[in-house]
Coordinates of C-alpha atoms in Angstrom, one line a residue:
Chain A
M22 CA 18.0 24.1 4.4
I23 CA 17.0 25.8 1.2
W24 CA 19.7 25.4 -1.5
N25 CA 18.3 28.0 -4.0
P26 CA 15.9 30.4 -2.3
D27 CA 15.7 32.5 -5.5
Y28 CA 13.8 29.7 -7.2
E29 CA 12.5 27.6 -4.4
T30 CA 10.7 30.4 -2.6
L31 CA 9.7 32.4 -5.7
P32 CA 6.3 34.1 -5.0
G33 CA 3.4 32.4 -6.9
E34 CA 3.0 35.1 -9.6
D35 CA 6.7 35.2 -10.4
L36 CA 6.9 31.4 -10.6
K37 CA 3.9 31.3 -12.9
R38 CA 5.5 33.9 -15.2
L39 CA 8.7 31.9 -15.3
Q40 CA 6.9 28.7 -16.1
D41 CA 4.8 30.5 -18.9
E42 CA 8.0 31.8 -20.5
R43 CA 9.8 28.5 -20.3
L44 CA 6.9 26.6 -21.7
G45 CA 6.6 29.0 -24.6
T46 CA 10.3 28.5 -25.4
L47 CA 10.0 24.7 -25.0
V48 CA 7.0 24.3 -27.4
D49 CA 8.7 26.5 -29.9
M50 CA 11.9 24.5 -29.8
L51 CA 10.1 21.1 -29.9
Y52 CA 8.0 22.2 -32.9
R53 CA 11.0 23.4 -34.8
R54 CA 13.5 20.7 -34.0
V55 CA 11.7 17.4 -33.2
K56 CA 9.6 15.9 -36.0
F57 CA 7.8 13.6 -33.6
F58 CA 6.5 16.5 -31.5
R59 CA 5.7 18.7 -34.6
S60 CA 3.5 15.9 -36.1
K61 CA 1.7 15.5 -32.8
M62 CA 1.1 19.2 -32.4
D63 CA -0.1 19.4 -36.0
A64 CA -2.5 16.5 -35.4
A65 CA -3.8 18.2 -32.3
G66 CA -4.3 21.4 -34.3
V67 CA -1.9 23.4 -32.1
K68 CA -0.3 26.3 -34.0
L69 CA 3.1 27.7 -33.2
G70 CA 2.7 31.0 -31.3
E71 CA -0.7 29.9 -29.8
V72 CA 0.9 28.4 -26.7
R73 CA 1.6 31.4 -24.5
G74 CA 1.7 29.8 -21.1
I75 CA 0.7 27.1 -18.6
G76 CA -2.9 28.0 -19.3
D77 CA -2.6 26.5 -22.8
L78 CA -0.9 23.3 -21.6
A79 CA -4.0 21.2 -21.6
R80 CA -4.3 21.8 -25.4
L81 CA -1.0 20.1 -26.0
P82 CA -0.7 16.4 -26.7
F83 CA 0.5 13.9 -24.1
T84 CA 3.7 11.8 -24.6
T85 CA 3.6 8.1 -23.6
K86 CA 6.3 5.7 -22.7
D87 CA 5.6 3.7 -25.8
E88 CA 6.1 6.8 -27.9
L89 CA 9.5 7.4 -26.3
R90 CA 10.5 3.8 -27.0
S91 CA 9.5 4.2 -30.6
G92 CA 12.0 7.1 -30.8
Y93 CA 14.9 4.8 -29.8
P94 CA 17.7 5.6 -29.9
F95 CA 18.0 9.3 -31.1
N96 CA 14.8 10.3 -32.8
L97 CA 13.7 12.5 -30.0
L98 CA 16.8 14.5 -29.6
A99 CA 16.2 18.3 -29.8
V100 CA 19.9 19.1 -30.3
D101 CA 22.7 17.8 -32.4
L102 CA 24.3 14.6 -31.0
R103 CA 27.6 16.6 -30.6
E104 CA 25.9 18.7 -27.9
I105 CA 25.2 15.5 -25.9
V106 CA 27.7 14.8 -23.1
E107 CA 26.1 11.9 -21.3
I108 CA 23.4 9.3 -22.0
H109 CA 21.3 7.3 -19.5
T110 CA 18.5 4.8 -20.3
S111 CA 15.7 3.1 -18.6
S112 CA 16.2 -0.6 -17.8
G113 CA 14.3 -1.7 -20.9
T114 CA 12.9 -4.8 -19.1
T115 CA 9.6 -4.4 -20.9
G116 CA 10.8 -3.4 -24.4
K117 CA 13.2 -1.0 -25.9
P118 CA 14.8 1.3 -23.3
V119 CA 13.9 5.0 -23.1
V120 CA 16.9 7.2 -23.9
D121 CA 17.7 10.3 -21.8
A122 CA 20.4 12.3 -23.5
Y123 CA 21.9 15.2 -21.5
T124 CA 23.7 18.3 -22.7
A125 CA 26.2 20.0 -20.4
G126 CA 23.4 22.3 -19.5
D127 CA 21.1 19.4 -18.6
L128 CA 23.8 17.9 -16.3
D129 CA 24.0 21.3 -14.6
T130 CA 20.2 21.3 -14.1
W131 CA 20.3 17.8 -12.7
A132 CA 23.1 18.7 -10.2
E133 CA 21.0 21.8 -9.2
A134 CA 17.8 19.7 -8.8
M135 CA 19.7 17.1 -6.7
A136 CA 21.5 19.8 -4.6
R137 CA 18.1 21.1 -3.7
T138 CA 16.9 17.6 -2.8
L139 CA 19.9 16.8 -0.6
S140 CA 19.9 20.2 1.1
A141 CA 16.2 19.9 2.0
G142 CA 17.2 16.9 4.2
G143 CA 20.0 19.0 5.8
A144 CA 23.0 17.8 3.7
T145 CA 25.9 20.2 3.6
R146 CA 29.5 20.2 2.5
H147 CA 30.4 18.7 5.9
D148 CA 28.6 15.5 5.1
I149 CA 29.9 12.1 3.9
V150 CA 27.4 10.7 1.4
Q151 CA 27.4 6.9 1.0
N152 CA 25.8 6.6 -2.4
A153 CA 24.4 3.0 -2.7
Y154 CA 22.3 3.7 -5.7
G155 CA 23.6 1.8 -8.8
Y156 CA 26.1 3.7 -10.9
G157 CA 25.8 3.2 -14.6
L158 CA 23.0 3.7 -17.2
F159 CA 20.6 3.8 -14.3
T160 CA 20.1 7.4 -13.2
G161 CA 20.1 6.9 -9.4
G162 CA 23.8 6.7 -8.8
L163 CA 25.1 9.6 -10.9
G164 CA 22.1 11.8 -10.1
V165 CA 22.9 11.7 -6.4
H166 CA 26.6 11.9 -7.2
Y167 CA 26.2 15.2 -9.1
G168 CA 24.0 16.7 -6.4
A169 CA 26.3 15.8 -3.6
R170 CA 29.3 17.2 -5.6
R171 CA 27.3 20.4 -6.2
I172 CA 26.8 21.0 -2.5
G173 CA 30.5 20.1 -1.8
A174 CA 29.8 17.0 0.3
T175 CA 32.2 14.0 0.3
V176 CA 30.8 11.2 -1.9
L177 CA 31.5 7.6 -1.4
P178 CA 30.5 6.2 -4.9
I179 CA 30.1 2.6 -3.6
S180 CA 27.1 1.9 -5.9
G181 CA 24.6 -0.8 -5.1
G182 CA 25.1 -4.2 -3.5
N183 CA 28.2 -5.5 -1.8
T184 CA 26.6 -5.3 1.6
K185 CA 29.7 -6.3 3.6
R186 CA 31.6 -3.4 2.1
Q187 CA 28.7 -1.1 2.7
V188 CA 28.8 -2.0 6.4
E189 CA 32.6 -1.4 6.6
L190 CA 32.3 2.0 5.1
L191 CA 29.4 3.0 7.2
R192 CA 31.4 2.1 10.3
D193 CA 34.9 3.2 9.3
F194 CA 34.3 6.3 7.3
G195 CA 31.6 7.7 9.6
T196 CA 29.1 8.1 6.8
T197 CA 26.5 10.7 7.7
I198 CA 24.1 10.3 4.8
L199 CA 22.9 7.2 3.1
T200 CA 21.3 7.1 -0.3
C201 CA 19.7 3.9 -1.7
T202 CA 16.3 2.3 -2.3
P203 CA 14.2 2.0 0.8
S204 CA 14.1 -1.8 0.7
Y205 CA 17.9 -1.9 0.5
A206 CA 18.1 0.5 3.5
L207 CA 16.1 -2.1 5.5
Y208 CA 18.4 -4.9 4.3
L209 CA 21.4 -2.9 5.3
A210 CA 19.9 -2.2 8.7
E211 CA 19.6 -6.0 9.2
A212 CA 23.2 -6.5 8.1
L213 CA 24.4 -3.9 10.6
R214 CA 22.4 -5.6 13.4
E215 CA 24.1 -8.9 12.5
E216 CA 27.5 -7.2 12.9
G217 CA 26.4 -6.1 16.3
L218 CA 26.3 -2.4 15.3
S219 CA 23.5 -0.2 16.7
P220 CA 22.5 3.2 15.3
R221 CA 24.4 4.8 18.1
D222 CA 27.7 3.3 16.9
M223 CA 27.2 5.2 13.6
G224 CA 27.1 8.7 12.5
L225 CA 24.1 8.5 10.1
R226 CA 21.7 11.4 10.3
A227 CA 19.8 11.4 7.0
G228 CA 18.9 9.1 4.2
F229 CA 17.4 9.8 0.8
F230 CA 15.4 6.9 -0.4
G231 CA 13.5 6.5 -3.7
A232 CA 13.2 4.6 -7.0
E233 CA 10.4 2.4 -5.5
P234 CA 7.2 3.0 -3.6
W235 CA 7.3 2.8 0.2
S236 CA 5.0 3.6 3.1
D237 CA 5.1 5.6 6.3
T238 CA 5.3 2.4 8.3
M239 CA 8.4 1.5 6.3
R240 CA 9.8 5.0 7.0
A241 CA 9.3 4.6 10.7
E242 CA 11.1 1.3 10.6
I243 CA 14.0 2.6 8.6
Q244 CA 14.3 5.7 10.9
A245 CA 14.3 3.5 14.0
K246 CA 16.7 0.9 12.8
L247 CA 19.3 3.2 11.2
G248 CA 18.9 6.2 13.5
L249 CA 18.4 8.7 10.7
A250 CA 15.7 10.9 9.2
A251 CA 14.4 9.2 6.1
Y252 CA 13.4 11.4 3.1
D253 CA 11.4 10.3 0.1
I254 CA 12.7 11.4 -3.3
Y255 CA 11.0 11.1 -6.7
G256 CA 12.3 11.1 -10.2
L257 CA 12.3 9.1 -13.4
T258 CA 14.7 8.5 -16.2
E259 CA 12.3 9.8 -18.8
I260 CA 12.3 13.2 -17.1
I261 CA 15.8 13.5 -15.7
G262 CA 16.3 10.8 -13.1
P263 CA 16.2 11.6 -9.3
G264 CA 15.6 15.3 -8.6
V265 CA 12.0 15.8 -9.8
A266 CA 10.6 16.1 -6.3
F267 CA 11.8 15.7 -2.7
E268 CA 10.7 16.0 0.9
C269 CA 11.7 18.8 3.1
E270 CA 12.2 18.5 6.9
R271 CA 8.4 18.3 7.4
Q272 CA 8.2 15.0 5.6
E273 CA 4.7 16.0 4.4
G274 CA 4.7 15.6 0.7
L275 CA 7.4 16.0 -1.9
H276 CA 8.2 19.5 -3.2
V277 CA 8.3 19.5 -7.0
N278 CA 11.1 21.4 -8.6
E279 CA 8.3 23.1 -10.7
D280 CA 10.5 25.8 -12.2
L281 CA 12.1 22.9 -14.0
F282 CA 9.5 20.2 -14.2
Y283 CA 5.8 21.2 -14.5
P284 CA 3.4 18.7 -12.9
E285 CA -0.2 18.1 -13.8
I286 CA -2.7 15.5 -12.5
V287 CA -5.0 14.0 -15.1
D288 CA -7.8 11.4 -15.0
P289 CA -5.9 8.3 -16.3
A290 CA -9.0 7.2 -18.3
T291 CA -10.0 10.4 -20.0
G292 CA -6.9 12.5 -19.8
R293 CA -8.9 15.4 -18.3
V294 CA -6.8 17.7 -16.0
L295 CA -8.0 17.3 -12.4
P296 CA -8.1 20.0 -9.8
D297 CA -5.5 20.1 -7.0
G298 CA -6.2 17.6 -4.3
Q299 CA -7.7 15.0 -6.6
K300 CA -6.0 11.7 -7.1
G301 CA -4.9 10.9 -10.6
E302 CA -2.0 10.3 -12.9
L303 CA 1.0 12.5 -12.7
V304 CA 2.0 14.2 -16.0
I305 CA 5.3 16.1 -16.3
T306 CA 6.6 18.6 -18.8
T307 CA 10.3 19.4 -18.7
L308 CA 10.6 23.2 -18.8
T309 CA 14.3 23.7 -19.3
K310 CA 15.7 20.4 -20.7
Q311 CA 17.7 20.7 -23.8
G312 CA 18.8 17.2 -25.0
T313 CA 15.5 15.2 -24.7
P314 CA 12.8 17.6 -23.6
I315 CA 9.3 16.1 -23.1
L316 CA 5.8 17.5 -23.4
R317 CA 3.2 16.2 -20.9
Y318 CA 4.8 12.9 -20.1
R319 CA 2.3 10.3 -18.7
T320 CA 4.2 8.9 -15.8
R321 CA 1.6 6.3 -14.9
D322 CA 2.3 7.2 -11.2
I323 CA -0.7 8.0 -9.1
T324 CA -0.6 11.0 -6.7
Y325 CA -2.3 14.3 -6.0
L326 CA -1.0 17.9 -5.7
D327 CA -1.1 20.1 -2.6
R328 CA -0.6 23.9 -3.1
S329 CA -1.1 24.8 0.5
P330 CA 1.9 26.8 1.9
C331 CA 4.5 24.6 3.5
P332 CA 6.0 25.9 6.8
C333 CA 9.5 25.2 5.4
G334 CA 9.2 28.4 3.3
R335 CA 9.3 26.8 -0.2
T336 CA 6.6 28.0 -2.5
T337 CA 6.7 25.0 -4.8
V338 CA 3.7 22.6 -5.1
R339 CA 3.9 19.4 -3.2
M340 CA 2.9 15.9 -4.5
H341 CA 1.8 13.2 -2.1
R342 CA 4.1 10.2 -1.9
L343 CA 3.2 7.8 -4.7
L344 CA -0.2 6.1 -4.2
G345 CA 0.1 3.5 -6.9
R346 CA 0.4 3.0 -10.6
T347 CA -2.2 3.5 -13.3
D348 CA -1.2 0.0 -14.6
D349 CA -3.0 -1.4 -11.6
M350 CA -6.0 0.9 -11.8
L351 CA -9.5 -0.6 -12.1
I352 CA -12.5 1.1 -13.5
V353 CA -15.5 -0.3 -11.6
R354 CA -19.0 1.1 -12.5
G355 CA -17.2 4.0 -14.2
V356 CA -15.2 4.9 -11.0
N357 CA -11.5 4.7 -10.9
V358 CA -10.4 2.4 -8.1
F359 CA -6.8 2.0 -7.1
P360 CA -5.8 -1.2 -5.2
S361 CA -3.7 1.0 -2.9
Q362 CA -6.9 2.7 -1.7
I363 CA -8.4 -0.6 -0.8
E364 CA -5.2 -1.7 0.9
E365 CA -5.1 1.5 2.9
V366 CA -8.6 0.9 4.2
I367 CA -8.0 -2.8 5.0
L368 CA -4.8 -2.2 6.8
G369 CA -6.4 0.6 8.8
I370 CA -8.7 -1.9 10.5
E371 CA -7.4 -3.4 13.6
G372 CA -6.9 -7.1 13.5
V373 CA -6.8 -7.4 9.8
E374 CA -3.7 -8.8 8.1
P375 CA -2.5 -7.7 4.7
H376 CA -3.9 -10.8 3.0
Y377 CA -6.8 -9.8 0.8
Q378 CA -7.9 -10.2 -2.8
I379 CA -9.9 -7.9 -5.0
I380 CA -12.3 -9.6 -7.4
V381 CA -14.1 -7.7 -10.1
D382 CA -16.8 -9.3 -12.1
R383 CA -19.7 -8.3 -14.3
R384 CA -23.1 -9.8 -14.2
N385 CA -26.1 -8.5 -16.2
Q386 CA -24.0 -5.6 -17.4
L387 CA -23.3 -4.5 -13.9
D388 CA -19.8 -4.5 -12.3
S389 CA -19.4 -6.1 -8.9
L390 CA -16.5 -5.5 -6.6
E391 CA -15.7 -8.2 -4.0
V392 CA -13.0 -7.9 -1.4
Q393 CA -11.9 -11.1 0.3
V394 CA -10.2 -10.7 3.6
E395 CA -8.6 -13.5 5.5
M396 CA -10.0 -14.3 8.9
T397 CA -7.6 -13.8 11.8
E398 CA -7.5 -14.7 15.5
A399 CA -8.2 -11.1 16.3
L400 CA -11.2 -10.7 14.1
F401 CA -12.8 -14.0 15.0
S402 CA -15.8 -14.4 17.2
D403 CA -18.0 -17.4 17.9
E404 CA -21.0 -15.2 17.3
I405 CA -22.2 -14.8 13.7
R406 CA -23.5 -11.3 14.5
D407 CA -20.0 -10.0 15.4
L408 CA -18.5 -11.5 12.1
E409 CA -21.3 -9.8 10.1
R410 CA -20.6 -6.6 11.8
T411 CA -16.9 -6.9 10.8
E412 CA -17.9 -7.4 7.2
K413 CA -20.2 -4.4 7.3
L414 CA -17.5 -2.2 9.0
I415 CA -15.0 -3.0 6.2
E416 CA -17.7 -2.4 3.6
S417 CA -18.7 1.0 5.0
R418 CA -15.0 2.1 5.3
L419 CA -14.4 1.0 1.7
Y420 CA -17.5 3.0 0.6
G421 CA -16.2 6.0 2.4
T422 CA -13.0 5.9 0.4
L423 CA -14.1 4.5 -3.0
N424 CA -17.6 5.9 -3.2
I425 CA -18.9 2.7 -4.7
H426 CA -20.3 -0.3 -2.9
S427 CA -18.3 -3.4 -2.5
R428 CA -19.0 -6.8 -0.9
V429 CA -16.6 -7.9 1.7
K430 CA -16.2 -11.6 2.2
L431 CA -14.4 -13.2 5.1
V432 CA -12.4 -16.2 4.1
E433 CA -10.3 -18.9 5.9
P434 CA -6.7 -18.1 6.6
K435 CA -4.1 -19.0 4.0
T436 CA -6.6 -19.4 1.3
I437 CA -5.5 -16.3 -0.6
A438 CA -2.5 -17.2 -2.7
R439 CA 0.8 -15.9 -1.5
S440 CA 3.3 -15.1 -4.2
E441 CA 7.0 -14.2 -4.2
G442 CA 7.5 -10.5 -4.4
K443 CA 4.6 -8.7 -5.9
A444 CA 1.4 -10.2 -4.6
K445 CA -1.4 -10.8 -7.1
R446 CA -4.2 -9.0 -5.4
I447 CA -6.5 -8.4 -8.3
L448 CA -8.7 -10.8 -10.2
D449 CA -10.6 -9.2 -13.0
K450 CA -13.1 -11.7 -14.3
R451 CA -14.9 -9.3 -16.6
Q452 CA -15.0 -10.3 -20.3
I453 CA -14.9 -6.8 -21.8
Chain B
M7 CA -20.2 -23.9 36.4
S8 CA -19.5 -23.7 32.7
V9 CA -17.9 -25.8 30.0
K10 CA -15.4 -25.0 27.3
Q11 CA -16.5 -24.8 23.8
V12 CA -14.3 -24.7 20.7
S13 CA -15.5 -22.5 17.8
I14 CA -14.0 -22.6 14.4
F15 CA -14.3 -20.3 11.4
L16 CA -15.3 -22.1 8.2
E17 CA -16.0 -20.8 4.7
N18 CA -19.4 -21.7 3.5
S19 CA -18.3 -23.8 0.6
K20 CA -18.4 -27.4 -0.4
G21 CA -16.3 -29.9 1.7
R22 CA -15.1 -27.4 4.4
L23 CA -17.1 -29.1 7.2
A24 CA -16.1 -32.5 6.0
E25 CA -12.5 -31.6 6.1
V26 CA -12.4 -30.2 9.6
T27 CA -14.3 -33.3 10.9
R28 CA -11.9 -35.5 9.0
I29 CA -8.9 -33.8 10.7
L30 CA -10.5 -34.2 14.2
A31 CA -11.3 -37.9 13.5
R32 CA -7.7 -38.5 12.4
E33 CA -6.5 -37.0 15.7
G34 CA -9.0 -39.2 17.7
I35 CA -11.0 -36.2 18.9
D36 CA -14.5 -37.2 19.8
L37 CA -17.3 -34.7 19.2
R38 CA -19.7 -34.7 22.1
A39 CA -21.8 -32.0 20.7
L40 CA -21.8 -29.9 17.5
S41 CA -23.7 -26.9 16.1
L42 CA -23.2 -25.0 12.9
A43 CA -24.4 -21.5 12.4
D44 CA -23.9 -20.0 9.0
T45 CA -24.5 -17.2 6.5
S46 CA -24.2 -17.4 2.8
D47 CA -20.5 -16.6 3.1
F48 CA -19.2 -18.4 6.1
G49 CA -20.1 -20.5 9.1
V50 CA -19.0 -20.9 12.7
L51 CA -18.7 -24.5 13.9
R52 CA -19.1 -24.9 17.6
I53 CA -18.1 -28.1 19.3
I54 CA -17.8 -29.7 22.7
V55 CA -14.9 -32.1 23.0
E56 CA -13.1 -33.8 25.9
D57 CA -9.8 -31.9 25.6
P58 CA -10.6 -28.5 24.2
D59 CA -7.0 -27.3 24.5
R60 CA -5.6 -30.1 22.4
C61 CA -8.4 -29.7 19.9
L62 CA -7.5 -26.0 19.5
A63 CA -3.8 -26.9 19.0
V64 CA -4.7 -29.4 16.3
L65 CA -6.9 -26.9 14.5
K66 CA -4.3 -24.2 14.6
D67 CA -1.7 -26.6 13.2
N68 CA -4.0 -27.0 10.3
D69 CA -4.4 -23.3 9.7
Y70 CA -7.9 -22.9 11.1
V71 CA -8.9 -19.8 13.1
A72 CA -10.5 -21.2 16.2
R73 CA -10.9 -20.3 19.9
V74 CA -12.0 -21.7 23.2
S75 CA -14.7 -19.9 25.1
E76 CA -16.7 -20.6 28.2
V77 CA -20.4 -21.4 27.7
V78 CA -23.2 -22.3 30.1
A79 CA -24.3 -26.0 30.1
V80 CA -27.6 -26.9 31.7
E81 CA -29.1 -30.3 32.3
V82 CA -32.7 -30.4 31.1
E83 CA -35.3 -32.9 32.1
D84 CA -36.6 -34.9 29.2
R85 CA -40.3 -33.9 29.6
P86 CA -42.6 -31.2 28.2
G87 CA -41.7 -27.8 29.6
G88 CA -38.1 -28.7 30.6
M89 CA -36.6 -26.2 28.2
S90 CA -39.2 -23.6 28.6
R91 CA -38.6 -23.4 32.4
I92 CA -34.9 -22.6 31.9
L93 CA -35.6 -19.9 29.3
D94 CA -38.2 -18.3 31.6
V95 CA -35.7 -18.1 34.4
L96 CA -33.2 -16.4 32.1
D97 CA -35.8 -14.1 30.6
E98 CA -37.1 -13.0 34.0
A99 CA -33.5 -12.1 35.0
G100 CA -33.2 -10.0 31.8
L101 CA -30.5 -12.3 30.4
N102 CA -30.1 -12.6 26.6
V103 CA -29.2 -15.9 25.0
E104 CA -27.0 -15.4 22.0
Y105 CA -27.4 -19.0 20.8
L106 CA -28.1 -22.4 22.1
Y107 CA -28.0 -26.0 21.1
A108 CA -28.8 -29.3 22.7
F109 CA -27.4 -32.8 22.8
V110 CA -28.2 -36.0 24.8
A111 CA -25.7 -37.0 27.4
K112 CA -24.1 -40.4 27.0
A113 CA -25.8 -42.5 29.6
G114 CA -28.5 -40.4 31.1
K115 CA -31.9 -39.7 29.9
N116 CA -31.5 -36.0 30.3
A117 CA -30.6 -33.6 27.6
V118 CA -27.8 -31.0 28.0
V119 CA -28.3 -27.6 26.6
I120 CA -25.3 -25.3 25.7
C121 CA -26.1 -21.6 26.0
K122 CA -24.0 -18.6 25.0
I123 CA -25.0 -15.8 27.4
D124 CA -23.1 -12.5 27.7
E125 CA -23.3 -12.2 31.4
R126 CA -22.2 -15.8 32.1
E127 CA -21.4 -15.5 35.8
R128 CA -24.8 -13.9 36.6
A129 CA -26.6 -16.5 34.5
L130 CA -25.0 -19.3 36.4
S131 CA -26.0 -17.9 39.8
V132 CA -29.6 -17.1 38.6
L133 CA -30.0 -20.7 37.4
E134 CA -28.5 -22.2 40.6
A135 CA -30.8 -20.0 42.7
K136 CA -33.8 -21.6 40.9
G137 CA -32.4 -25.0 41.5
I138 CA -31.4 -25.6 37.9
R139 CA -28.3 -27.7 37.7
T140 CA -25.5 -26.4 35.5
I141 CA -22.7 -28.7 34.4
S142 CA -19.0 -28.4 34.4
S143 CA -16.5 -29.9 32.0
E144 CA -15.8 -32.6 34.6
D145 CA -19.5 -33.5 34.9
L146 CA -19.6 -33.8 31.2
E147 CA -16.9 -36.4 31.2
S148 CA -18.8 -38.6 33.6
T149 CA -22.2 -38.2 32.0

């Protein structure tokens, strides 16, 4: 269901005109009211009045996470603090947190963005939404809360954790919609199974999962175990929280609320804007935010944009589900290589298990890329020729995806270090 | 008739072969025959042992990738032309030998040649028809 057809199905030309207008207003406001942005625009030689629309966006400077941190706590506010009605922050685990300060108008925008998100997955005022995202400074809990309120659904603000209680509410209240991180959804599914509850005993029909990367395999598992349709949602505190982009019933990419948040894809190394369909770093400009608006924010998330029409009727651009982070990106022989691309190839080969390691080295000024893959029962043969064929097969598939040559080396099982949580897949031995 | 061979995946690095033979020795597994084929990256160790199933279990317990497969074992007379005759027979029948290795049976003066041939059943009947004796796992025990 489309919550706001006026905006979500706006014909391309009208959408562009709206974005042009909004960008002009934004740049004007940032230049006049925020010293940080004024200095940056001055340094980039951008004069007020020169930015007339999206076509001029590439001339404007980027904003990085470090810059947002350096503005802690209130240096990036574009309005007086009296206008701010709510503040959220990023976790701050890697330094000073990023502050997102909302005016009443911003909260209204947020509720709108999340109402569109939940409606796209079929949520209506008849639903009971069990919101297991954390409430607090983290944006997940309240973002979903405002959106669910906006569409008139019943919200159970249970917040994260307390699995026993989650199970009770799911069962006793007849929850129809679950919102949480995808990994928690699987954890909850396990808890339900232990209580002897099957999807048929519950009324769940949709789930909105985000705040961490997940895969189609994980989606299939969540859908089967919880008996619901699982939708991917995307957002980040620096921009607004959840509500930046969401999947429709097709589950084929996330529609960006681009009348509110303008997306670009750039080459993470050079900052050059890339054409639609090419993978790169997602950059977002907030078109209507009042409290802490941002120009060309470098999200460090890797994806690509798809402007082909979606059968759902929305005219907004779609972004592919996240493919990785620029923090993990390698540049090998001048080519951007994302570990997620290598993983995709490796896991696509029958008999291969997800135990591999990527080793980058440099000899005689030339980069080398080696991918070690653990031998499995299914891959093994007593004939050398078969094993060499397996290596060549993986090498040629990798070449097809990366466009650079790599050397695949089969190694003995359990020789690649297993680590708790995030596996250390990359070994960059280059001394640059 | 054919015999069971155990093949093991090994990385081509220092000490890997020594480690697997040490494990087999500790378990009291006697290697009747052994062959190692390798590339610069990895090797495949092929062995003939008395109890291939137990050998496989021991290897798996120690995290090796290994498997048991059936190979053709032929007794070859220890005289000039003994080997050549066998290969001629296989060649005439259009059978391709993937790999082979030989060892001398315990008591006898004859050598035993282990051959990996894709069409194993046909190879066995071709050899039998020409009066060349193939050996079973049981024969191997008593040789």
